[in-house]
Coordinates of C-alpha atoms and ligand atoms in Angstrom, one line a residue:
M730 CA -4.1 33.5 -0.4
K731 CA -1.5 34.9 -2.8
Y732 CA 1.2 31.5 -4.1
K733 CA 3.9 34.3 -3.6
T734 CA 3.1 34.2 0.2
L735 CA 3.8 30.4 0.7
V736 CA 6.7 31.2 -1.7
D737 CA 8.7 33.1 0.4
V738 CA 7.6 31.3 3.7
Y739 CA 10.0 28.5 1.0
D740 CA 12.9 30.2 0.3
K741 CA 12.4 31.8 4.7
V742 CA 12.8 27.8 5.4
G743 CA 15.1 27.2 2.3
S744 CA 17.2 29.1 3.5
T745 CA 18.4 27.3 7.2
T746 CA 18.8 24.0 8.4
K747 CA 18.3 24.6 12.1
K748 CA 15.2 22.4 12.9
L749 CA 14.4 25.3 15.2
E750 CA 14.3 28.4 12.9
K751 CA 12.6 26.4 10.2
T752 CA 10.1 25.6 12.6
D753 CA 9.5 29.3 14.2
I754 CA 9.4 29.8 10.5
I755 CA 5.7 27.7 10.0
A756 CA 4.7 28.4 12.7
N757 CA 4.7 31.9 12.5
F758 CA 3.5 31.8 9.1
I759 CA 0.4 29.0 9.7
K760 CA -1.2 30.6 13.0
D761 CA -2.7 33.4 11.0
L762 CA -4.5 31.4 8.6
N763 CA -7.6 30.0 8.5
G764 CA -9.4 26.1 8.7
E765 CA -9.6 26.8 5.3
E766 CA -6.6 27.9 4.2
L767 CA -4.7 25.2 6.8
K768 CA -6.4 22.6 4.7
I769 CA -4.8 23.2 2.1
V770 CA -1.3 24.7 3.1
M771 CA -0.2 22.2 5.3
P772 CA 0.2 18.9 2.7
L773 CA 1.6 22.2 0.2
L774 CA 4.3 22.9 3.0
R775 CA 5.6 19.5 2.8
G776 CA 4.8 19.4 -0.8
K777 CA 2.2 17.2 -0.5
I778 CA -1.2 17.1 -2.9
F779 CA -3.3 15.2 -1.3
S780 CA -3.3 13.2 1.8
E781 CA -2.1 9.9 2.8
S782 CA -6.3 8.4 2.7
E783 CA -6.8 9.2 -1.0
E784 CA -5.9 7.2 -3.8
E785 CA -4.8 9.4 -5.9
D786 CA -0.4 9.9 -6.6
L787 CA 1.0 13.0 -9.1
G788 CA 3.2 10.0 -10.3
I789 CA 4.4 13.1 -13.3
A790 CA 8.1 12.1 -14.0
D791 CA 10.7 14.6 -14.3
N792 CA 10.5 13.7 -19.0
L793 CA 6.7 15.5 -18.7
V794 CA 7.9 18.2 -17.2
I795 CA 10.8 18.5 -19.8
L796 CA 8.1 18.2 -22.8
A797 CA 6.1 20.9 -21.1
L798 CA 9.1 23.1 -20.0
T799 CA 9.9 23.4 -24.6
K800 CA 6.6 24.7 -24.8
L801 CA 8.3 27.4 -24.0
G802 CA 10.5 28.7 -26.4
Y803 CA 14.0 25.8 -25.7
S804 CA 14.7 23.1 -26.8
K805 CA 15.7 19.4 -25.3
K806 CA 18.4 19.9 -26.0
E807 CA 19.3 23.2 -24.7
I808 CA 16.3 21.9 -21.5
M809 CA 18.4 19.1 -20.9
D810 CA 21.7 20.8 -20.4
K811 CA 20.3 23.4 -17.9
F812 CA 18.7 20.5 -15.7
K813 CA 22.4 18.7 -16.2
D814 CA 24.2 21.5 -14.1
S815 CA 21.6 22.2 -11.7
G816 CA 19.3 18.7 -11.2
D817 CA 16.9 20.3 -10.5
L818 CA 13.7 20.7 -13.3
G819 CA 12.3 23.4 -10.7
L820 CA 15.9 25.4 -11.3
V821 CA 15.8 25.9 -14.3
A822 CA 11.7 26.4 -15.1
Q823 CA 13.0 29.4 -12.9
E824 CA 15.1 30.8 -15.8
I825 CA 13.4 30.2 -18.1
A826 CA 10.2 32.7 -16.0
K827 CA 12.9 35.5 -15.3
K828 CA 13.7 35.5 -19.4
K829 CA 9.8 35.3 -19.9
K830 CA 9.2 38.5 -17.4
Q831 CA 10.6 40.9 -19.5
S832 CA 7.8 40.4 -22.8
I833 CA 4.4 40.1 -20.6
L834 CA 3.3 43.5 -19.0
F835 CA 0.5 41.6 -17.5
K836 CA -0.3 39.1 -15.3
K837 CA -2.9 38.6 -12.7
S838 CA -1.7 36.6 -9.8
L839 CA -1.2 33.3 -9.0
K840 CA -3.5 31.8 -6.2
I841 CA -2.5 29.5 -3.9
K842 CA -6.4 27.6 -4.6
K843 CA -5.2 27.7 -7.6
V844 CA -2.0 25.3 -8.0
Y845 CA -3.3 23.0 -5.6
E846 CA -6.7 22.6 -7.8
S847 CA -4.4 22.1 -10.7
I848 CA -1.8 20.5 -10.3
R849 CA -5.1 18.0 -8.5
E850 CA -6.6 18.1 -11.8
I851 CA -2.9 17.0 -13.1
A852 CA -3.2 13.6 -11.0
K853 CA -7.0 13.2 -12.0
Y854 CA -7.0 13.1 -16.3
T855 CA -6.6 9.6 -17.4
G856 CA -6.2 8.2 -21.0
K857 CA -6.9 9.8 -24.1
N858 CA -5.2 12.8 -24.8
S859 CA -4.6 13.3 -21.1
Q860 CA -0.6 13.3 -21.5
E861 CA -1.7 17.4 -23.3
R862 CA -4.3 18.0 -20.6
K863 CA -0.9 17.5 -18.1
I864 CA 0.7 19.7 -20.4
N865 CA -1.5 22.3 -20.6
N866 CA -2.1 22.4 -17.2
I867 CA 1.8 23.0 -16.4
L868 CA 1.7 26.0 -18.9
E869 CA -0.7 27.3 -17.6
L870 CA 0.6 27.5 -13.9
L871 CA 4.5 28.8 -15.2
N872 CA 2.6 31.4 -17.7
S873 CA 1.3 33.1 -14.7
A874 CA 3.5 32.4 -12.8
E875 CA 6.8 34.5 -11.5
P876 CA 10.3 33.4 -12.1
S877 CA 10.8 32.2 -7.9
E878 CA 6.6 30.4 -7.9
A879 CA 7.6 29.4 -11.2
R880 CA 10.1 26.9 -9.4
Y881 CA 8.6 25.9 -7.1
V882 CA 5.3 24.8 -8.7
I883 CA 7.7 22.6 -10.9
R884 CA 9.0 20.9 -7.4
T885 CA 6.2 20.0 -6.3
I886 CA 4.7 18.7 -9.6
L887 CA 7.9 15.9 -8.9
G888 CA 7.0 15.8 -5.4
E889 CA 10.1 17.1 -4.2
L890 CA 10.2 19.9 -2.2
R891 CA 14.1 19.5 -0.8
L892 CA 13.0 22.0 2.3
G893 CA 13.6 19.8 5.0
T894 CA 10.1 19.9 6.0
A895 CA 9.2 16.5 7.3
E896 CA 6.6 16.0 10.2
G897 CA 9.1 16.4 12.7
I898 CA 8.6 19.7 11.9
L899 CA 5.2 20.1 10.3
R900 CA 4.3 18.4 14.5
D901 CA 6.1 21.4 16.2
A902 CA 4.9 23.6 14.4
T903 CA 1.7 23.2 14.5
S904 CA 2.1 23.0 18.7
K905 CA 3.9 26.5 18.4
A906 CA 1.2 27.9 16.5
F907 CA -1.6 27.4 18.5
E908 CA -0.2 26.9 21.4
V909 CA -1.5 22.6 21.5
D910 CA -0.2 19.4 23.1
K911 CA 3.0 18.6 20.6
E912 CA 2.1 14.7 21.8
L913 CA -1.1 15.0 20.9
V914 CA -0.2 16.4 17.7
E915 CA 2.0 14.2 17.2
R916 CA -0.7 10.8 18.4
D917 CA -3.9 12.7 16.0
Y918 CA -1.5 12.6 13.5
N919 CA -0.4 9.5 13.3
L920 CA -3.8 8.1 13.5
I921 CA -5.7 10.1 10.7
T922 CA -1.9 11.0 8.9
D923 CA -4.0 14.1 7.7
F924 CA -1.7 17.4 9.0
G925 CA -4.4 20.0 7.0
R926 CA -7.1 18.4 9.4
V927 CA -4.9 18.3 13.4
A928 CA -4.1 22.1 12.5
K929 CA -7.5 23.1 11.6
I930 CA -9.3 21.7 14.7
A931 CA -6.0 23.2 17.2
K932 CA -6.2 26.3 15.4
N933 CA -10.4 25.9 15.4
D934 CA -10.8 24.3 19.2
G935 CA -7.1 23.6 20.7
D936 CA -6.0 20.3 22.6
K937 CA -10.2 19.9 23.8
G938 CA -10.4 19.8 19.9
L939 CA -7.6 17.4 19.4
K940 CA -8.3 14.4 22.0
K941 CA -11.4 14.2 20.3
I942 CA -10.2 12.8 16.8
S943 CA -10.0 8.5 16.1
L944 CA -9.8 5.9 14.2
E945 CA -12.4 6.5 11.2
I946 CA -12.5 4.6 8.4
G947 CA -12.0 5.0 4.8
T948 CA -8.7 7.0 6.4
P949 CA -5.4 5.2 7.0
T950 CA -3.7 4.5 10.3
K951 CA 0.5 4.0 11.1
A952 CA 1.3 1.2 11.8
M953 CA 2.3 0.2 15.8
L954 CA 6.1 -0.8 14.6
A955 CA 7.9 -3.2 16.7
E956 CA 11.9 -2.8 18.3
K957 CA 14.6 -5.4 17.1
S958 CA 15.8 -6.9 19.7
E959 CA 19.2 -9.5 20.7
N960 CA 17.7 -12.6 21.8
L961 CA 14.8 -14.5 22.8
E962 CA 15.0 -14.2 26.8
K963 CA 16.1 -10.8 26.5
A964 CA 12.3 -10.3 23.9
L965 CA 11.2 -12.5 26.7
E966 CA 12.0 -10.4 29.7
D967 CA 10.8 -6.8 27.9
A968 CA 8.1 -8.1 26.8
K969 CA 7.0 -8.7 30.5
N970 CA 3.9 -9.5 30.0
P971 CA 4.9 -12.1 26.6
A972 CA 2.7 -13.9 23.2
I973 CA 4.2 -14.6 20.6
E974 CA 3.6 -14.4 17.4
Y975 CA 5.0 -16.0 13.8
K976 CA 6.8 -12.8 12.6
Y977 CA 4.9 -12.6 9.0
D978 CA 7.2 -12.5 5.7
G979 CA 5.0 -10.5 3.8
T980 CA 3.0 -7.0 4.3
R981 CA 0.9 -4.6 6.6
I982 CA -3.1 -4.5 5.6
L983 CA -5.0 -2.6 7.2
T984 CA -8.9 -3.9 7.0
Q985 CA -11.7 -1.6 7.4
K986 CA -15.4 -2.3 7.2
E987 CA -18.1 -0.8 7.2
G988 CA -21.6 -2.7 6.1
E989 CA -20.8 -3.7 2.6
K990 CA -17.9 -1.4 1.9
I991 CA -13.9 -2.5 2.4
W992 CA -10.7 -0.6 3.2
V993 CA -8.0 -2.3 2.2
F994 CA -4.8 -0.1 3.4
T995 CA -1.0 -0.8 2.7
R996 CA 2.2 0.4 5.9
R997 CA 3.1 3.2 3.4
L998 CA -0.7 4.6 4.1
E999 CA -1.7 3.6 -0.3
N1000 CA -5.2 2.8 -0.6
V1001 CA -4.6 -1.1 -2.2
T1002 CA -8.6 -2.4 -2.3
K1003 CA -9.2 -2.1 -5.7
Q1004 CA -5.6 -4.7 -6.3
F1005 CA -6.7 -6.8 -3.8
P1006 CA -10.5 -7.6 -4.8
D1007 CA -9.8 -11.6 -2.7
I1008 CA -9.1 -10.1 1.0
V1009 CA -12.6 -7.4 0.2
E1010 CA -14.4 -10.9 -0.6
L1011 CA -12.8 -12.7 2.3
C1012 CA -13.1 -9.8 4.5
K1013 CA -17.5 -9.7 3.8
K1014 CA -17.4 -13.0 4.1
N1015 CA -15.8 -13.2 7.1
I1016 CA -16.0 -10.8 9.8
K1017 CA -18.7 -10.9 11.9
V1018 CA -19.4 -7.4 12.6
E1019 CA -21.3 -4.1 10.9
K1020 CA -18.6 -2.5 11.9
S1021 CA -14.0 -2.7 11.9
I1022 CA -11.0 -1.9 11.3
L1023 CA -8.3 -5.2 12.0
E1024 CA -4.6 -5.1 11.1
G1025 CA -2.9 -8.2 9.5
E1026 CA -0.2 -8.9 7.3
A1027 CA -0.8 -10.8 3.8
V1028 CA 2.1 -13.2 2.1
A1029 CA 1.4 -14.9 -1.1
I1030 CA 0.8 -18.5 -0.7
R1031 CA 1.2 -21.0 -3.5
D1032 CA -0.3 -25.3 -2.9
G1033 CA -0.1 -24.5 0.3
K1034 CA 3.2 -23.2 0.5
L1035 CA 4.0 -19.1 1.8
L1036 CA 5.8 -17.8 -1.1
P1037 CA 8.7 -14.2 0.2
F1038 CA 7.5 -10.8 0.0
Q1039 CA 8.9 -10.5 -3.2
E1040 CA 5.5 -12.2 -5.0
L1041 CA 3.3 -10.1 -3.0
S1042 CA 4.7 -7.0 -4.2
K1043 CA 3.8 -7.9 -7.5
R1044 CA 0.2 -7.5 -6.8
I1045 CA 0.9 -4.3 -4.8
Q1046 CA 1.9 -2.8 -8.0
R1047 CA -0.7 -3.9 -10.6
K1048 CA -3.1 -2.1 -11.7
Y1049 CA -4.8 -4.2 -14.4
N1050 CA -5.4 -8.3 -15.1
I1051 CA -6.1 -7.9 -11.2
R1052 CA -8.4 -10.6 -10.5
K1053 CA -5.9 -12.8 -13.1
M1054 CA -3.5 -12.2 -10.9
S1055 CA -5.8 -12.3 -8.4
Q1056 CA -5.6 -15.9 -9.2
E1057 CA -2.1 -16.7 -9.9
I1058 CA -0.8 -15.6 -7.1
P1059 CA -3.3 -15.4 -4.4
V1060 CA -3.4 -14.4 -0.4
Q1061 CA -3.4 -16.1 3.1
V1062 CA -3.9 -12.9 5.1
N1063 CA -3.3 -13.4 8.6
L1064 CA -5.3 -11.2 11.6
F1065 CA -2.8 -9.7 14.3
D1066 CA -4.6 -7.1 15.9
C1067 CA -8.3 -4.7 16.4
L1068 CA -8.5 -1.3 16.4
L1069 CA -12.6 -1.1 16.3
V1070 CA -15.4 -2.6 16.2
D1071 CA -18.5 -1.2 15.8
R1072 CA -18.3 2.6 17.7
K1073 CA -15.7 1.2 20.3
Q1074 CA -12.3 2.3 19.9
L1075 CA -9.2 0.1 21.3
L1076 CA -6.5 0.8 21.0
D1077 CA -6.7 2.2 25.4
E1078 CA -7.1 -2.2 25.6
K1079 CA -5.0 -4.1 26.5
F1080 CA -3.7 -6.1 23.5
S1081 CA -5.3 -9.3 25.7
K1082 CA -8.4 -8.2 25.0
R1083 CA -8.0 -7.0 21.6
R1084 CA -6.8 -10.7 21.1
K1085 CA -10.4 -12.4 21.9
K1086 CA -12.6 -9.5 20.4
L1087 CA -10.3 -10.3 17.2
E1088 CA -11.5 -14.0 17.8
E1089 CA -15.4 -13.0 18.3
I1090 CA -15.1 -11.0 15.2
I1091 CA -14.2 -12.9 12.5
S1092 CA -14.4 -16.5 11.3
Q1093 CA -11.4 -18.1 10.3
E1094 CA -10.8 -19.6 7.1
K1095 CA -7.5 -22.2 7.2
G1096 CA -5.2 -21.3 5.6
K1097 CA -7.1 -17.8 3.4
F1098 CA -8.5 -15.7 6.3
Q1099 CA -7.0 -16.6 9.8
L1100 CA -5.5 -15.3 13.7
A1101 CA -1.8 -15.5 13.8
E1102 CA 0.0 -18.3 15.1
Q1103 CA 0.4 -17.8 18.8
L1104 CA 1.8 -18.8 22.1
V1105 CA 1.3 -17.1 25.2
T1106 CA 4.2 -19.0 27.2
K1107 CA 7.6 -17.9 29.4
D1108 CA 9.5 -20.5 28.4
V1109 CA 12.2 -20.5 26.2
E1110 CA 12.4 -23.7 25.1
K1111 CA 9.5 -23.5 23.8
V1112 CA 9.6 -20.2 22.4
E1113 CA 12.2 -21.3 20.6
K1114 CA 10.6 -24.7 18.9
F1115 CA 7.9 -22.1 18.2
Y1116 CA 11.0 -20.2 16.8
N1117 CA 12.3 -22.7 14.7
E1118 CA 9.2 -23.4 13.4
A1119 CA 8.8 -19.8 11.8
L1120 CA 11.9 -19.7 9.8
D1121 CA 10.8 -23.4 8.5
L1122 CA 8.4 -22.1 6.7
G1123 CA 10.2 -18.8 5.4
Q1124 CA 9.2 -16.7 7.7
E1125 CA 11.1 -13.8 8.7
G1126 CA 11.4 -15.4 12.8
I1127 CA 9.5 -13.7 16.1
M1128 CA 7.2 -11.4 17.6
V1129 CA 7.0 -10.9 21.2
K1130 CA 4.4 -8.8 22.5
N1131 CA 3.0 -7.7 25.5
L1132 CA -0.9 -8.7 26.1
D1133 CA -0.4 -5.7 28.9
A1134 CA -0.7 -3.0 26.5
P1135 CA -1.9 -0.5 24.2
Y1136 CA -1.7 0.4 20.9
Q1137 CA 0.5 2.7 19.3
P1138 CA 0.3 4.1 16.4
G1139 CA 3.4 5.5 14.2
K1140 CA 5.9 4.6 17.3
R1141 CA 8.1 2.1 18.2
V1142 CA 7.5 2.1 21.6
G1143 CA 8.8 -1.3 23.8
Y1144 CA 5.0 -3.4 23.3
M1145 CA 6.1 -5.6 20.7
Y1146 CA 9.8 -7.0 20.3
K1147 CA 11.3 -8.3 17.2
V1148 CA 13.7 -11.5 16.8
K1149 CA 15.1 -12.2 13.9
P1150 CA 18.1 -14.6 13.1
E1151 CA 20.2 -11.9 10.2
E1152 CA 23.2 -10.1 11.9
E1153 CA 21.7 -5.8 12.2
T1154 CA 20.3 -4.7 8.5
L1155 CA 20.1 -0.9 8.1
D1156 CA 17.6 0.3 5.9
L1157 CA 18.3 3.1 3.4
V1158 CA 18.0 4.5 0.4
V1159 CA 20.0 4.8 -3.2
V1160 CA 20.9 8.4 -3.9
G1161 CA 23.4 8.1 -6.8
A1162 CA 25.0 5.4 -8.4
E1163 CA 28.1 4.8 -11.3
W1164 CA 28.5 3.1 -14.2
G1165 CA 30.0 0.2 -14.3
Q1166 CA 32.4 -1.1 -16.5
G1167 CA 34.0 -3.8 -18.3
R1168 CA 32.1 -6.9 -17.7
R1169 CA 29.5 -4.8 -16.1
A1170 CA 29.6 -1.4 -18.9
N1171 CA 25.7 -2.1 -19.2
W1172 CA 24.4 -2.2 -15.3
L1173 CA 24.4 0.4 -12.6
A1174 CA 27.4 -1.2 -10.4
S1175 CA 28.0 1.0 -7.0
F1176 CA 25.4 2.3 -5.2
I1177 CA 25.2 5.2 -2.9
L1178 CA 23.4 4.4 0.3
A1179 CA 22.0 7.3 2.2
A1180 CA 20.3 7.1 5.8
R1181 CA 17.1 9.4 7.0
D1182 CA 17.4 13.5 9.6
E1183 CA 14.3 12.5 11.0
E1184 CA 13.4 16.1 12.2
T1185 CA 14.1 17.3 8.9
G1186 CA 14.1 14.6 6.8
E1187 CA 17.4 15.0 4.6
L1188 CA 19.2 12.2 3.1
L1189 CA 22.9 12.0 3.8
G1190 CA 24.8 9.7 2.6
I1191 CA 26.7 6.5 4.6
G1192 CA 27.8 4.2 2.3
K1193 CA 28.6 2.9 -1.5
M1194 CA 27.8 -0.6 -2.1
G1195 CA 29.4 -1.7 -4.9
T1196 CA 30.8 -5.8 -4.1
G1197 CA 29.3 -9.0 -3.1
L1198 CA 26.3 -8.3 -5.2
T1199 CA 25.1 -11.5 -7.9
D1200 CA 24.5 -10.8 -11.6
E1201 CA 20.7 -11.1 -11.2
Q1202 CA 20.6 -8.7 -8.4
F1203 CA 22.9 -5.5 -10.1
K1204 CA 20.4 -6.6 -13.1
E1205 CA 17.8 -6.0 -10.9
M1206 CA 19.6 -3.0 -9.4
T1207 CA 19.7 -1.7 -12.7
K1208 CA 16.1 -1.7 -13.6
T1209 CA 14.8 -0.6 -10.8
L1210 CA 17.4 2.6 -10.3
K1211 CA 18.0 3.3 -14.4
P1212 CA 14.2 5.1 -15.4
L1213 CA 15.2 7.0 -11.5
I1214 CA 17.9 8.6 -12.6
E1215 CA 18.0 12.4 -12.4
F1216 CA 20.5 12.9 -14.6
E1217 CA 24.3 12.2 -15.2
K1218 CA 27.7 13.3 -15.5
E1219 CA 30.7 11.0 -16.7
N1220 CA 29.7 7.6 -15.3
K1221 CA 28.3 8.7 -12.7
V1222 CA 24.7 9.5 -12.2
R1223 CA 22.3 10.9 -8.9
I1224 CA 19.2 9.2 -8.7
K1225 CA 15.5 10.1 -7.1
P1226 CA 15.7 8.6 -3.4
K1227 CA 12.4 6.3 -3.9
V1228 CA 14.3 2.9 -3.6
V1229 CA 14.8 1.0 -0.4
V1230 CA 17.5 -1.1 0.0
E1231 CA 17.8 -3.4 3.4
T1232 CA 21.5 -3.3 3.5
G1233 CA 24.4 -5.7 6.0
Y1234 CA 27.2 -4.9 7.1
Q1235 CA 30.3 -4.8 9.3
E1236 CA 30.6 -1.9 10.8
I1237 CA 30.0 1.5 11.0
Q1238 CA 33.2 3.8 11.7
K1239 CA 32.8 7.6 12.1
S1240 CA 34.1 9.4 9.2
P1241 CA 33.9 12.1 6.5
T1242 CA 33.5 10.9 4.1
Y1243 CA 30.1 11.3 4.3
E1244 CA 27.0 13.6 4.8
S1245 CA 26.2 11.4 7.8
G1246 CA 29.9 11.7 9.8
Y1247 CA 29.6 7.5 8.9
A1248 CA 30.8 5.4 6.8
L1249 CA 29.3 1.6 6.5
R1250 CA 32.3 -1.3 6.6
F1251 CA 31.9 -3.7 3.2
P1252 CA 27.7 -2.6 3.2
K1253 CA 25.8 -5.5 0.8
L1254 CA 22.6 -5.7 -0.7
I1255 CA 19.8 -8.1 1.4
R1256 CA 16.6 -7.0 -0.6
I1257 CA 15.6 -3.9 -2.4
R1258 CA 12.4 -3.1 0.6
E1259 CA 9.4 -2.1 -1.9
D1260 CA 7.2 -1.7 1.0
K1261 CA 9.5 0.6 2.9
S1262 CA 9.3 4.6 1.4
V1263 CA 11.8 7.1 1.9
E1264 CA 10.5 8.0 4.6
E1265 CA 11.0 4.9 6.4
V1266 CA 14.1 4.1 5.7
D1267 CA 17.2 4.1 8.8
T1268 CA 17.5 7.3 10.7
L1269 CA 21.1 9.2 11.8
N1270 CA 20.0 8.7 15.1
R1271 CA 19.9 5.2 15.4
I1272 CA 23.0 5.1 13.4
E1273 CA 24.5 7.5 15.8
N1274 CA 23.1 4.9 18.7
L1275 CA 24.2 1.3 16.7
Y1276 CA 27.6 3.3 16.7
K1277 CA 27.4 3.6 20.2
K1278 CA 26.2 0.6 21.8
S1279 CA 29.5 -1.4 19.1
S1280 CA 32.3 0.9 20.3
N1281 CA 31.7 0.4 23.6
Ligands
LIG98 P1 9.7 -4.0 10.7 O1 9.2 -3.9 9.2 O2 10.1 -5.2 11.4 O3 10.0 -3.3 12.1 O4 7.9 -4.7 11.6 C1 7.0 -4.8 11.6 C2 5.9 -5.2 10.5 O5 6.5 -6.4 10.8 C3 4.1 -5.0 10.9 O6 4.2 -3.7 9.8 C4 3.8 -6.1 9.7 O7 4.1 -5.9 8.7 C5 4.8 -7.4 9.9 N1 4.7 -8.4 11.3 C6 4.8 -9.5 10.7 N2 3.7 -10.3 11.3 C7 2.9 -9.9 12.4 C8 2.4 -9.8 13.9 N3 2.4 -11.1 14.1 N4 3.0 -9.1 14.3 C9 2.8 -7.9 14.5 N5 3.2 -7.5 12.3 C10 3.9 -8.2 11.9

C-alpha cells in the first residue's frame, strides 16, 4: 500500500476536531485493510512505530532531524528560522520537499511498509556510525517523499503526530470498522497493549476471536487503577469487603516468568528487565511455579530504610553500569497481586483468592521479596493505626481493596481506593515556560501546564505555575526541561510535552484564558512524576468533576 493513502487519511483526520468524525474517517479506512496491513497501520495511526511490548524506543531528537535537513542543501540557520515560525519540523520538511520537487523527474512512490521498516531500523542502529546511518535512513525516505508525506515521516520519527488520535478513537474506530463490541476492544487493548493485533483479530474472527485474547507472557498489561477516597471511613464503606495495604512510594512492576526467563515491566509498560537484574534474580529464586504474572511495587531501600521514589527512578533511567547501580540502590519488592499462574488466568477470580494464590507460590525473603503488608478489618481505629504506620515509614498512604472484586486492567473501576494525606493534586504536563529575570535569569521560572482531553489526546492549557518553588526546584525543572525546548521567542519557550508534574492548587476556576476553559488558582509544584507518561496526565473530565464538586 502506498504511504500516500495513509497520508490522505492523516490529512482528513487532522482537518476536524470532532471525535466522531475522526473515528468515522479511521473506521472507513481500516475496514478494508488486511491483517498484515492492520498490524502496521494501527500503530502508525497514533504515530507509533513500536508496540508497547517491544523494547525499542525511537528517541530521535530534533537536532538529528535538523542535521538531516541541512543535508538537503539548507544551512542550519535557514532551517532554524523556519522551525521557529511554525514550531513543527514536519512542516519544515514539507516546505523543503516542495521546493525540491520540481527538480526531480522520476521517482518511485513511497510504500507504507518501507516507511515503517526504515524508521524501525533507525531505532536499532547503535554504536559507531549510528548517527550517520540514522541520517541516511531519514534522507532516503525524504528523497522519495511527496511534500505532505515528508511532513508525516518527520512527525512520526519525532513521535509527534499531532492528530489527536488517542486510544479512545482507535478503540471506537476498530469497533465500528469490524462491527465488534467496543468494550471487548478496550479490554483486549488493556490486556496486550497492541492495537495492531487487536484490530487484526477483530477483522478476522470478530467478537469470538476478541473474547479469546488473554494475558501473554512477554507482553505488558495495563495496571488496575485506584480511585481516590476522601477519608478512611468512606474507603472502607465503598470497598465493601475491605483489605487494607500500604500504598508504597515506589514504582509498579509487573513481573512475568516462564521457566528461567523473567520480564519486568513498569506501569508505563516499559520493559525494564535489563535495568533490574536484582529483581530478575529474586523472581528466579523465589517464585515456585513455572509460569506466572505477578504485580507489585518496587521501592528503593538503604540500610533497611525505604527511600522516596526519586531514588528508584535513577535506576529506571540507567542504561549502563547497571550492576553497580543495583548495589548502590537496592530495591525491595512488595507483591500485591497475581494475574496468572501456570495455565490459569486469574483476572476474574476474587482478590481474596488471588492474594491466597500469591502467598502459596512465592517464598518470601524478608525486606527483599515479600507480600505487601496487609490488614483485613473494618475496624476504623485499627485501620487508622495501620495508615499512620505507613506514613511513618515514609509511604504514600494506604490502598483499600475489595476482597470480592476481580482484576480490571487499565481501569479505575472502584475495586480499590487510595487514601493519602495531601490535598487533592493534579498530574499535568509542562507544555511551555518563560525564562526568569534578575536572579532567576538562567532558570526557566514559570511553567505552562496542560491537562488532556481523554478522547482526542489533545493537551489543553490550564494554568501557569511560577511561585512557591524553591531554588532547588527551579534548578531541577530547568535541567529537566531545557533539552525539551522546541523553540523560543523572546523569553517564552515551547516545550515538548514529556514532563509530568504533580501540582497542588487552591481552587479550580472557569476561565477563558486557557484552552481547557479552566484555570488553577495558585498552582504549586509537589513533585516531578517520572513514573507517569503524558498519556496519563489528568483529564479534562476529571477537572470538570473536581470543579463541579468544589462549586456545589
Ligand atoms: P495511583 O497512581 O495513585 O492511581 O495509584 C496506583 C499505583 O499505586 C499503582 O500503579 C502502584 O504502583 C501503586 N501502589 C503502591 N502500593 C500499592 C498496593 N499495595 N496495591 C496496589 N497498588 C499500589
